[in-house]
mmCIF file of C-alpha atoms in Angstrom:
data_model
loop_
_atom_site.group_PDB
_atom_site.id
_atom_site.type_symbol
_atom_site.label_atom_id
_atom_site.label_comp_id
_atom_site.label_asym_id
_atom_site.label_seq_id
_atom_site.Cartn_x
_atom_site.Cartn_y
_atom_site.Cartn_z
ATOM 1 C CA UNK R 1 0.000 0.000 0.000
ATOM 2 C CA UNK R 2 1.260 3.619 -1.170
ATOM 3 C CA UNK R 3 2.516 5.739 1.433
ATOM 4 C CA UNK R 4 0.004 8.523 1.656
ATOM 5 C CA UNK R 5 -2.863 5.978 1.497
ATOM 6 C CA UNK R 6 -2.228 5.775 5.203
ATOM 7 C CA UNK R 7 -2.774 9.846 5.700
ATOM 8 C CA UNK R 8 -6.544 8.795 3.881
ATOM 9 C CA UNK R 9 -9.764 8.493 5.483
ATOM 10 C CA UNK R 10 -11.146 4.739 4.212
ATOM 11 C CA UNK R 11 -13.989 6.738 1.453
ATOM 12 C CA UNK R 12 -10.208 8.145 -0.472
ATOM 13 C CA UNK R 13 -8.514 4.500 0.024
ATOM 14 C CA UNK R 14 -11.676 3.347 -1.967
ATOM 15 C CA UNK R 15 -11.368 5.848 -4.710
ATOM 16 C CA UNK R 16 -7.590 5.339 -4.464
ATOM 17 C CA UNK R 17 -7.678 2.366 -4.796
ATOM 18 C CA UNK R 18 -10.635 1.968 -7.736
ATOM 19 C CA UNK R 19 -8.241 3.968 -9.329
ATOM 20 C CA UNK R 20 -5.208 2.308 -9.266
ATOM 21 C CA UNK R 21 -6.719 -1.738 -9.308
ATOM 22 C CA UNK R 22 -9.685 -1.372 -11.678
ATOM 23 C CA UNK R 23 -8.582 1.598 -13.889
ATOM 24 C CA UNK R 24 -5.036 0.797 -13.317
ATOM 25 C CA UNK R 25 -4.245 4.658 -13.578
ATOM 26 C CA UNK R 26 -0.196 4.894 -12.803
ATOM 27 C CA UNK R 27 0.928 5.732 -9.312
ATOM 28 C CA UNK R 28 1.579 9.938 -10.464
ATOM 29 C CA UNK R 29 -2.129 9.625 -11.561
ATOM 30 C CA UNK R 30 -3.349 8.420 -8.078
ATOM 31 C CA UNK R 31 -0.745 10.766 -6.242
ATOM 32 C CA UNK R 32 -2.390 13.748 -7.912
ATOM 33 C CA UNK R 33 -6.106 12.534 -7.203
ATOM 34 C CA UNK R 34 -4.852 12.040 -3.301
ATOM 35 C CA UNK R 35 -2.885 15.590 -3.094
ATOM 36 C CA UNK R 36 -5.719 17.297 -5.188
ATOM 37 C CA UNK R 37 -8.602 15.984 -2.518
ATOM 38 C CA UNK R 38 -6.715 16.190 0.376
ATOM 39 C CA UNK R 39 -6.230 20.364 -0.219
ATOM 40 C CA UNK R 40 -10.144 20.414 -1.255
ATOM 41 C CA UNK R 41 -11.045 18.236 2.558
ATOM 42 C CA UNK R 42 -8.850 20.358 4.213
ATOM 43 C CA UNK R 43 -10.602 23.446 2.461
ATOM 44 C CA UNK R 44 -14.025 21.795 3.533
ATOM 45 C CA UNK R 45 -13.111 21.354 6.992
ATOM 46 C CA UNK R 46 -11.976 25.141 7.640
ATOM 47 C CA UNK R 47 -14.377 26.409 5.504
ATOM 48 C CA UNK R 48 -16.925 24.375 8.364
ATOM 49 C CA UNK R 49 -15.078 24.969 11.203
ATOM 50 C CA UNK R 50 -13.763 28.324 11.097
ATOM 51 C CA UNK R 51 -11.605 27.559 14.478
ATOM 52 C CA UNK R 52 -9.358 25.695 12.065
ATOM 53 C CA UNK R 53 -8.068 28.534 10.509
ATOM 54 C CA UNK R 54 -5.748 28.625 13.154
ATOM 55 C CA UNK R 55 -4.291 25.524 12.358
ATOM 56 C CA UNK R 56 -1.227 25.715 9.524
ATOM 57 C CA UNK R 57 -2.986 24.045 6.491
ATOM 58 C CA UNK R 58 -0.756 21.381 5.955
ATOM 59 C CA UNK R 59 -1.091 20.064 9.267
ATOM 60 C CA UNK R 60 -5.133 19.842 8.829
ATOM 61 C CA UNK R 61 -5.632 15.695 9.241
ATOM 62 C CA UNK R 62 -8.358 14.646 6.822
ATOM 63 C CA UNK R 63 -8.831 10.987 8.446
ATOM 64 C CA UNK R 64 -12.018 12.057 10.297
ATOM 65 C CA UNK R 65 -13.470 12.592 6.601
ATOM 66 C CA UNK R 66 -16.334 9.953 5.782
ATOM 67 C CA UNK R 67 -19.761 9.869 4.032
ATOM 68 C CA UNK R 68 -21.580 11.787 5.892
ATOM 69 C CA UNK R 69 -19.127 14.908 5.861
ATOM 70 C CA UNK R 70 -18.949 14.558 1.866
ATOM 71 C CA UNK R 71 -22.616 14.229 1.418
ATOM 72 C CA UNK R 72 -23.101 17.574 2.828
ATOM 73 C CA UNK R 73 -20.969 19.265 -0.508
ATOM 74 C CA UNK R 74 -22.951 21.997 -1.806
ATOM 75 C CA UNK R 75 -21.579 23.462 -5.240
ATOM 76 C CA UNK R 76 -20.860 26.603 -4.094
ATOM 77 C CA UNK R 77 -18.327 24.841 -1.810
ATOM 78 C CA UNK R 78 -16.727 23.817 -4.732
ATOM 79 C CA UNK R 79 -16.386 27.068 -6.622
ATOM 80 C CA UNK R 80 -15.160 28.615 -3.042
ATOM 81 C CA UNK R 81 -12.487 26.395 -3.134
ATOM 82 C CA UNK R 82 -11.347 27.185 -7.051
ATOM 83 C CA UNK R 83 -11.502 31.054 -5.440
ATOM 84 C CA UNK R 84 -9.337 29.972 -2.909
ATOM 85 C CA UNK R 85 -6.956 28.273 -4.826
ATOM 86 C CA UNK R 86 -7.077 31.513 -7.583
ATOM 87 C CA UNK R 87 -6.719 33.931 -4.781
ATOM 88 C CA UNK R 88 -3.427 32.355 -3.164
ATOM 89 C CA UNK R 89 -3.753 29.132 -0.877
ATOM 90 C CA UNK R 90 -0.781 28.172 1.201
ATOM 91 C CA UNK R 91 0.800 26.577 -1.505
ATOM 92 C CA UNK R 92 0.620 29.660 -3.352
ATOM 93 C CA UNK R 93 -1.734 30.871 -6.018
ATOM 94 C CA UNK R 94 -2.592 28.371 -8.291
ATOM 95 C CA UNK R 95 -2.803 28.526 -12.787
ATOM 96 C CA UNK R 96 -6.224 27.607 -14.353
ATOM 97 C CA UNK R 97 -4.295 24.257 -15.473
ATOM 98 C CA UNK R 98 -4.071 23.411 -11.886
ATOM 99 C CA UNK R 99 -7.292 24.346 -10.962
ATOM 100 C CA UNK R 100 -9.108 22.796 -13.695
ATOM 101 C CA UNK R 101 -7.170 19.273 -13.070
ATOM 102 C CA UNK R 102 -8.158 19.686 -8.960
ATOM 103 C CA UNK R 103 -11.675 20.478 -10.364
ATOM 104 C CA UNK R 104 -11.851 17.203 -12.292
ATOM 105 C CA UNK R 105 -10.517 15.503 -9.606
ATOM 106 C CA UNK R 106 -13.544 16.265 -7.482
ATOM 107 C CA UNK R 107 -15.975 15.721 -9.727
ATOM 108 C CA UNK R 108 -14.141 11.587 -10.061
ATOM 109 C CA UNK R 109 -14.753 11.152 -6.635
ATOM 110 C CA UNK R 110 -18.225 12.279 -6.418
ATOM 111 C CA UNK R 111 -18.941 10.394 -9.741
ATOM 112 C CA UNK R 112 -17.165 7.080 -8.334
ATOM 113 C CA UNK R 113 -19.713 7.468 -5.120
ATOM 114 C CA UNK R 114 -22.660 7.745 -7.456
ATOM 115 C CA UNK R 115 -22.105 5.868 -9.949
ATOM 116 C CA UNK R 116 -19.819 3.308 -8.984
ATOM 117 C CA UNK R 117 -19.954 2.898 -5.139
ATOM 118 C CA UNK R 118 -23.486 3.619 -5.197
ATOM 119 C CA UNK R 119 -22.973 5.738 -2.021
ATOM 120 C CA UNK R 120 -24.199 9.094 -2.653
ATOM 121 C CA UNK R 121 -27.599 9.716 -4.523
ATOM 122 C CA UNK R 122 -26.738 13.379 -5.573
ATOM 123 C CA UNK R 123 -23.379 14.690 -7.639
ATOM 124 C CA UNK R 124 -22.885 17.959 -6.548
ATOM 125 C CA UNK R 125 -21.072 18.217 -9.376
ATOM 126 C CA UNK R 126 -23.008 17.701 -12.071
ATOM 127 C CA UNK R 127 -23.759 21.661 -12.766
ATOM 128 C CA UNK R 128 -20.260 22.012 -12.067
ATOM 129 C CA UNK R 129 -18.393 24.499 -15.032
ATOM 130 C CA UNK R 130 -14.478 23.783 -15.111
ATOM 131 C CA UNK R 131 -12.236 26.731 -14.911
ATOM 132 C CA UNK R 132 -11.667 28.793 -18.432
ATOM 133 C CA UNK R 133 -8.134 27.804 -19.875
ATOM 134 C CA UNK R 134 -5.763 29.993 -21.636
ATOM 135 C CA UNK R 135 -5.173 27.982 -25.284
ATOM 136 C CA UNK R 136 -1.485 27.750 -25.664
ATOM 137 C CA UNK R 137 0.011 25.615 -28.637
ATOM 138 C CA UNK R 138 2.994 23.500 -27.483
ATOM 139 C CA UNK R 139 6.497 24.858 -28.087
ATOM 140 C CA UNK R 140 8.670 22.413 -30.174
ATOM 141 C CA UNK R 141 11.621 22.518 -32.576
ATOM 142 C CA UNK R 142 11.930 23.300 -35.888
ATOM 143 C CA UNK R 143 13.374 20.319 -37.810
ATOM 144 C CA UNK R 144 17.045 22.488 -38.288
ATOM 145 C CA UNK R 145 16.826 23.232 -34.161
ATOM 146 C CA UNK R 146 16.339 19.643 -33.841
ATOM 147 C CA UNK R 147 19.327 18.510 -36.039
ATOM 148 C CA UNK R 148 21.461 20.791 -34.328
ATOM 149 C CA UNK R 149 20.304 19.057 -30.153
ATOM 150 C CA UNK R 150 21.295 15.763 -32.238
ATOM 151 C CA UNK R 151 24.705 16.745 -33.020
ATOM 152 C CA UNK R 152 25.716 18.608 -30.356
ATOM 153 C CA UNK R 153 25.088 15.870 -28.015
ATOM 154 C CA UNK R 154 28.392 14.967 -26.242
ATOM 155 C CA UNK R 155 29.714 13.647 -23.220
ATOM 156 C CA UNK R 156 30.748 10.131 -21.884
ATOM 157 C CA UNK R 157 27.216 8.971 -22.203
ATOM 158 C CA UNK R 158 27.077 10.521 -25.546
ATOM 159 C CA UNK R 159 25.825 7.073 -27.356
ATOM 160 C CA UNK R 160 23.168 6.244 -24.997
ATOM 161 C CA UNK R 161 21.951 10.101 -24.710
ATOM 162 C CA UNK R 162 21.762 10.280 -28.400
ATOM 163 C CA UNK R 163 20.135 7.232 -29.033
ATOM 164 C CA UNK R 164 17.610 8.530 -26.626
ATOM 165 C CA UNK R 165 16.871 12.338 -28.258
ATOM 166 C CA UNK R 166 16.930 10.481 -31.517
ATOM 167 C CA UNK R 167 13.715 7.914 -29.750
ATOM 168 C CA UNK R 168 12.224 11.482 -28.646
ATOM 169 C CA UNK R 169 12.519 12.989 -31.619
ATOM 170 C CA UNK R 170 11.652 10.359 -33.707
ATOM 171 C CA UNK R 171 8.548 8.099 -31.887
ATOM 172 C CA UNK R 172 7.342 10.960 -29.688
ATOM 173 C CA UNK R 173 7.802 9.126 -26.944
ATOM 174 C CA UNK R 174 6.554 10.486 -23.598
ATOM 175 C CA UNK R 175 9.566 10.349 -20.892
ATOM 176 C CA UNK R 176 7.837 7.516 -18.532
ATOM 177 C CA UNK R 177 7.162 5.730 -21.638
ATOM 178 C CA UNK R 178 11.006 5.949 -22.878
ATOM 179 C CA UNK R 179 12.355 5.182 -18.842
ATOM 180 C CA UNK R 180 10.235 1.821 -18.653
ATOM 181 C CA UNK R 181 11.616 0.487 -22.311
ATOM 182 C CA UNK R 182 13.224 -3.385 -21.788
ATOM 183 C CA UNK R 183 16.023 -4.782 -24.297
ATOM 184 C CA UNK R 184 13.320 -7.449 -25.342
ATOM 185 C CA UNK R 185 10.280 -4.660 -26.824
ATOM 186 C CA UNK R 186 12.775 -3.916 -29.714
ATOM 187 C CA UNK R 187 11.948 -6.240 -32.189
ATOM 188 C CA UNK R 188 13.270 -6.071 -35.460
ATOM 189 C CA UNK R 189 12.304 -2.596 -36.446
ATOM 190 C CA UNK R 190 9.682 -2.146 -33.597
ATOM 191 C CA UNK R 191 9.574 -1.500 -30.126
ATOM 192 C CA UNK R 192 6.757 -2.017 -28.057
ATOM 193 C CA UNK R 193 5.521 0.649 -25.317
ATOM 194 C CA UNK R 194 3.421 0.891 -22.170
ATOM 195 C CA UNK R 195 1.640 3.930 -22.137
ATOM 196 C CA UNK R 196 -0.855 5.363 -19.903
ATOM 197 C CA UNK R 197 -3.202 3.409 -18.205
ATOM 198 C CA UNK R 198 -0.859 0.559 -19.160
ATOM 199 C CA UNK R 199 -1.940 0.476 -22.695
ATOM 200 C CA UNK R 200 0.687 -0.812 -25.084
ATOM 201 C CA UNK R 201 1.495 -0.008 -28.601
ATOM 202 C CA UNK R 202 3.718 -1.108 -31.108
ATOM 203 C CA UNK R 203 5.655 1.571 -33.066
ATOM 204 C CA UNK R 204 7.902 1.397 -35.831
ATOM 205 C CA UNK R 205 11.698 2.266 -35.873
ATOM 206 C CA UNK R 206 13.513 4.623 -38.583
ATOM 207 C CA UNK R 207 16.586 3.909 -40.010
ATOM 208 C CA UNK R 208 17.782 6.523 -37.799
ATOM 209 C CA UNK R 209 15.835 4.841 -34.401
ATOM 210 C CA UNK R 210 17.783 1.730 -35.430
ATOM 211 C CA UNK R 211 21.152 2.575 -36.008
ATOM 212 C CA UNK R 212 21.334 4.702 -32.887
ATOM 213 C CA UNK R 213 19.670 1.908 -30.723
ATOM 214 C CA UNK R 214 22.350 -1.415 -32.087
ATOM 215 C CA UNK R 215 25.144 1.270 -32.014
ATOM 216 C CA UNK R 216 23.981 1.416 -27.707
ATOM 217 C CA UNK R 217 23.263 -1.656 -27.564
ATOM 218 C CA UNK R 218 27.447 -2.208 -27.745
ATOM 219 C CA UNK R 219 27.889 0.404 -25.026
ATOM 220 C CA UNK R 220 24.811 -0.636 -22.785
ATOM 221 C CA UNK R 221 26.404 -1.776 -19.149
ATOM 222 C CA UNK R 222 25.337 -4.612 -17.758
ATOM 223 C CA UNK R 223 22.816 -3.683 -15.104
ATOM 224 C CA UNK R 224 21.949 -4.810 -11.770
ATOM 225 C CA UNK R 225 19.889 -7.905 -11.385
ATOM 226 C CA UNK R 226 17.463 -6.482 -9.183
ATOM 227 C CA UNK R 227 14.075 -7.292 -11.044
ATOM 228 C CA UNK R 228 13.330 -3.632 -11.977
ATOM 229 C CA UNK R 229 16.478 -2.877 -13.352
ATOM 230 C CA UNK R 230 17.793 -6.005 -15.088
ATOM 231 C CA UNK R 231 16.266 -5.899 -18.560
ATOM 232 C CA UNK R 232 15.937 -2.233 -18.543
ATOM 233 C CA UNK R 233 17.138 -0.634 -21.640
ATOM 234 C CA UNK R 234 18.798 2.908 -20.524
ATOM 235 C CA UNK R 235 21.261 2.158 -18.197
ATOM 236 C CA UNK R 236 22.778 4.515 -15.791
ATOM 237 C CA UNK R 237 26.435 4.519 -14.763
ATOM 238 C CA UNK R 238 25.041 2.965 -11.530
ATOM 239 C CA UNK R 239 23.809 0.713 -13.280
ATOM 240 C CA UNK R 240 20.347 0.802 -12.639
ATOM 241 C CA UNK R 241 17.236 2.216 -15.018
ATOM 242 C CA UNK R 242 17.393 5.558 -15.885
ATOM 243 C CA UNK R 243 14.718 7.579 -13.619
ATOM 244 C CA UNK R 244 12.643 10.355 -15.351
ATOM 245 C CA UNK R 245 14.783 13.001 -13.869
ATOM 246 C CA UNK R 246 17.689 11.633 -14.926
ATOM 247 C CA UNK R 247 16.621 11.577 -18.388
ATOM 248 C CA UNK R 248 15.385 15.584 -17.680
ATOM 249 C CA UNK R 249 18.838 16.193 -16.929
ATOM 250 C CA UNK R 250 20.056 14.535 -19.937
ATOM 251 C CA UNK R 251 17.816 17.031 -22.026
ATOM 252 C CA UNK R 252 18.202 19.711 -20.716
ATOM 253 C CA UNK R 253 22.192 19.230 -21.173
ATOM 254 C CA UNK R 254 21.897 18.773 -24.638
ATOM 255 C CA UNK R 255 19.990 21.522 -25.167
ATOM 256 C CA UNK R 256 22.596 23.873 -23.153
ATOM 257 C CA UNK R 257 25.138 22.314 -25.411
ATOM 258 C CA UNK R 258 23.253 23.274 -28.606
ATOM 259 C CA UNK R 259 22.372 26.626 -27.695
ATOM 260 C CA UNK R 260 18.595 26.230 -27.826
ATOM 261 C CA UNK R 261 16.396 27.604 -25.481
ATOM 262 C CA UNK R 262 16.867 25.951 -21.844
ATOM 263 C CA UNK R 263 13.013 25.496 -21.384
ATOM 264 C CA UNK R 264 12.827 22.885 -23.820
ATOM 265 C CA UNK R 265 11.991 19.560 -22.037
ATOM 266 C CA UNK R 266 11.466 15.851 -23.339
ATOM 267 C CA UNK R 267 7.737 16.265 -23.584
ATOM 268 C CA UNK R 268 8.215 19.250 -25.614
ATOM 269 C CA UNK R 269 10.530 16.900 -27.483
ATOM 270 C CA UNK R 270 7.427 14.544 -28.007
ATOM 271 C CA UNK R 271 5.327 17.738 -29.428
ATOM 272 C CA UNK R 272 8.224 18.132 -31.872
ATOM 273 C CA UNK R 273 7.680 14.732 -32.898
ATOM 274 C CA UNK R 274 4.188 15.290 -33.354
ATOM 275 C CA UNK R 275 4.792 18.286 -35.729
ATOM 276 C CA UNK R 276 7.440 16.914 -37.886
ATOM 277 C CA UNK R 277 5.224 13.791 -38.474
ATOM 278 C CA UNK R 278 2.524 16.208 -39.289
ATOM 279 C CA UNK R 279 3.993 18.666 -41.389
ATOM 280 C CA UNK R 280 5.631 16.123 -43.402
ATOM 281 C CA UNK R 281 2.347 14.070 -44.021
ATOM 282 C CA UNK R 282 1.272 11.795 -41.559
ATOM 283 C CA UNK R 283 -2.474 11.707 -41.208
ATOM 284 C CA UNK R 284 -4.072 12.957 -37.881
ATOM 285 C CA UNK R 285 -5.298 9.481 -37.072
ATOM 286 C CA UNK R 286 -2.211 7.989 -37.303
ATOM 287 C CA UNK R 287 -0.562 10.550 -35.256
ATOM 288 C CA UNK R 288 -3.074 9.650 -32.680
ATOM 289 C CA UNK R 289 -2.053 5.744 -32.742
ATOM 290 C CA UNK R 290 1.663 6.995 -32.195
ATOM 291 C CA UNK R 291 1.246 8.898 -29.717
ATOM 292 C CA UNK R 292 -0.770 6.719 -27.600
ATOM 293 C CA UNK R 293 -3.642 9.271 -27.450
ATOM 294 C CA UNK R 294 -7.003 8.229 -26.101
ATOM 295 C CA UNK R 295 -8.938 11.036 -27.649
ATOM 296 C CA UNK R 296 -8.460 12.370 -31.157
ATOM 297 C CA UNK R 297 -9.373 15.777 -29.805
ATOM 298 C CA UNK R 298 -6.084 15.780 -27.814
ATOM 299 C CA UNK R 299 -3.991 15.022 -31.173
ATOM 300 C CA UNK R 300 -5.829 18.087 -32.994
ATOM 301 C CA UNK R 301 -3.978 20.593 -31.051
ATOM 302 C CA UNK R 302 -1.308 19.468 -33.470
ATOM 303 C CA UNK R 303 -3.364 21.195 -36.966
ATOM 304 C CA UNK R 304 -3.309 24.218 -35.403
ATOM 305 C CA UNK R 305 0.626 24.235 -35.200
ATOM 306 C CA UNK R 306 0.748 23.304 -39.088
ATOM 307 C CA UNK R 307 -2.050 25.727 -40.290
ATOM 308 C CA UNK R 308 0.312 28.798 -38.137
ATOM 309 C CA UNK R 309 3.183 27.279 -40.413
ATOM 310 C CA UNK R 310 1.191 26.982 -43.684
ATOM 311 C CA UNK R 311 0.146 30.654 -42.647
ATOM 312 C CA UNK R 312 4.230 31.603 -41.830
ATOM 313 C CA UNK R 313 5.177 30.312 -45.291
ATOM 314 C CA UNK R 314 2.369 32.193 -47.325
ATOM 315 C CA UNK R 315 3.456 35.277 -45.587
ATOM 316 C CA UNK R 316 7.419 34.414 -45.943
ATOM 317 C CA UNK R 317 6.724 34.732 -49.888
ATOM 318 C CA UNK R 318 8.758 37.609 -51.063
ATOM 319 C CA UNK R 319 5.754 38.661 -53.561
ATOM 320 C CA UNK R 320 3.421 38.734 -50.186
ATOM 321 C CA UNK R 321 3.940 42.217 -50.165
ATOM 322 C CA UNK R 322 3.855 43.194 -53.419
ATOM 323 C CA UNK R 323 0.273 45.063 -54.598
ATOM 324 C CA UNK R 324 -0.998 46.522 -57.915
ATOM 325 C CA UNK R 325 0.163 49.713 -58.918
ATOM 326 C CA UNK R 326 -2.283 52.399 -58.795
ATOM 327 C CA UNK R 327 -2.945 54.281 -62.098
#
């Protein structure tokens, strides 16, 4: 049992658990669903009990939280705790990303004890209008930017660290994905990945993919034979799988190294990927399967990005500014 289940009144451990057994949602997933409804108990309780106001937030225990104290959530509750999370909360004032992801983590709980628990009769969510979010397109490389991270990769790890931009940059892999790769899912010229929700995939390896993996494969130290790190593909010098912040690290090196902005990350790596594929042909669909996306609507964010380049290259014609001569 996880850590923090133990900080949970039995109702959580039941959504917690629902979660993580019958959804089989990874362990970040059911982290943020605990931290999310811990803050909004916590809110409940003071908001209740004004006498708690005195206590430091953190330090507000939630295990006295059961069925009847949930049953009594009005709405309004709910939007006074998006205020107070928009206004400043302990943790400090919180983006409309944030919000909207605690927002939907309320309204799982109170569906799993309708719907699924058959607890509660009422969802006091189901008026419930998620916070408004800014629309940003993802940042990503340009296809020149990215040839110039692959080449200036360097370093004593340099064969393993490129073979694992050129995976990013070629399969739009996301980071966990990459991390939890074993020797035995490259096949041939595929590689099998477990994405969210454990879902697998099979994608298919470039030339490029392929090279750089056999040319690793020479390099690759023999890990430890501890069951989670013995078949493991990326290999640190302690011999033991490479951890997602490892693999940060690794990124964000090579990107120091080629003199591209520092804020670039491997998952904005995987929406460079995405764009490439895109601009160069691939179908929306089919970008969907590749990326392991469950909804198609999640992929489209992609189109936007080519239609602002389709618009960039009309305008970058040098007759674009050229008009008829007046008589």
């Amino acid at each position: 049992m996880a850590k923090y289940w133990q900080e949970s009144p039995p109702i959580l451990q039941e959504f917690l658990n629902y979660h993580a057994s019958i959804l089989s949602h990874s362990a970040k997933t059911v982290d943020e669903y605990f931290l999310d409804l811990r803050s909004f108990f916590r809110y409940l309780k003071v908001r209740r009990n004004p006498a708690l106001s005195q206590t430091p937030f953190s330090e507000i225990s939630i295990l006295d939280v059961d069925l009847e104290f949930v049953s009594q959530t009005q709405l309004s509750e709910i939007y006074g705790f998006l205020t107070f999370l928009s206004g400043g909360a302990p943790a400090g004032k919180a983006e409309s990303s944030t919000r909207a992801r605690k927002c939907a983590s309320i309204r799982s709980f109170y569906h799993y004890l309708c719907v699924h628990a058959h607890q509660m009769e009422q969802d006091p969510t189901q008026s419930l209008n998620n916070p408004k979010l800014r629309k940003t397109l993802p940042r990503y490389l340009s296809l020149s930017e990215s040839i110039q991270l692959l080449e200036a990769v360097s370093g004593p790890n340099e064969v393993r660290d490129y073979c694992i931009l050129t995976l990013f940059l070629n399969c739009g892999l996301r980071v966990g994905e990459l991390v939890g790769l074993n020797v035995q899912d490259i096949r041939e010229d595929t590689v099998r990945v477990l994405g969210k929700g454990n879902k697998e995939r099979q994608l298919y390896l470039n030339e490029a993919c392929l090279e750089a993996i056999q040319a690793y494969l020479v390099v690759r130290p023999e890990p430890k034979e501890e069951l989670r790190h013995k078949n493991a593909l990326f290999v640190s010098r302690n011999k033991t799988r490479l951890t997602t912040r490892a693999v940060e690290n690794i990124v964000q090196k090579a990107v120091r190294q080629a003199g591209l902005d520092p804020k670039y990350s491997p998952h904005k790596l995987r929406h460079t990927a995405a764009t490439l594929m895109l601009n160069h042909g691939v179908d929306i669909r089919t970008l969907q399967d590749v990326l392991g996306h469950e909804n198609l609507g999640t992929t489209q964010i992609y189109t936007h990005i080519s239609d602002a380049n389709m618009k960039q290259a009309v305008e970058a014609n040098p007759l674009s500014r050229v008009k008829k001569r007046e008589e």
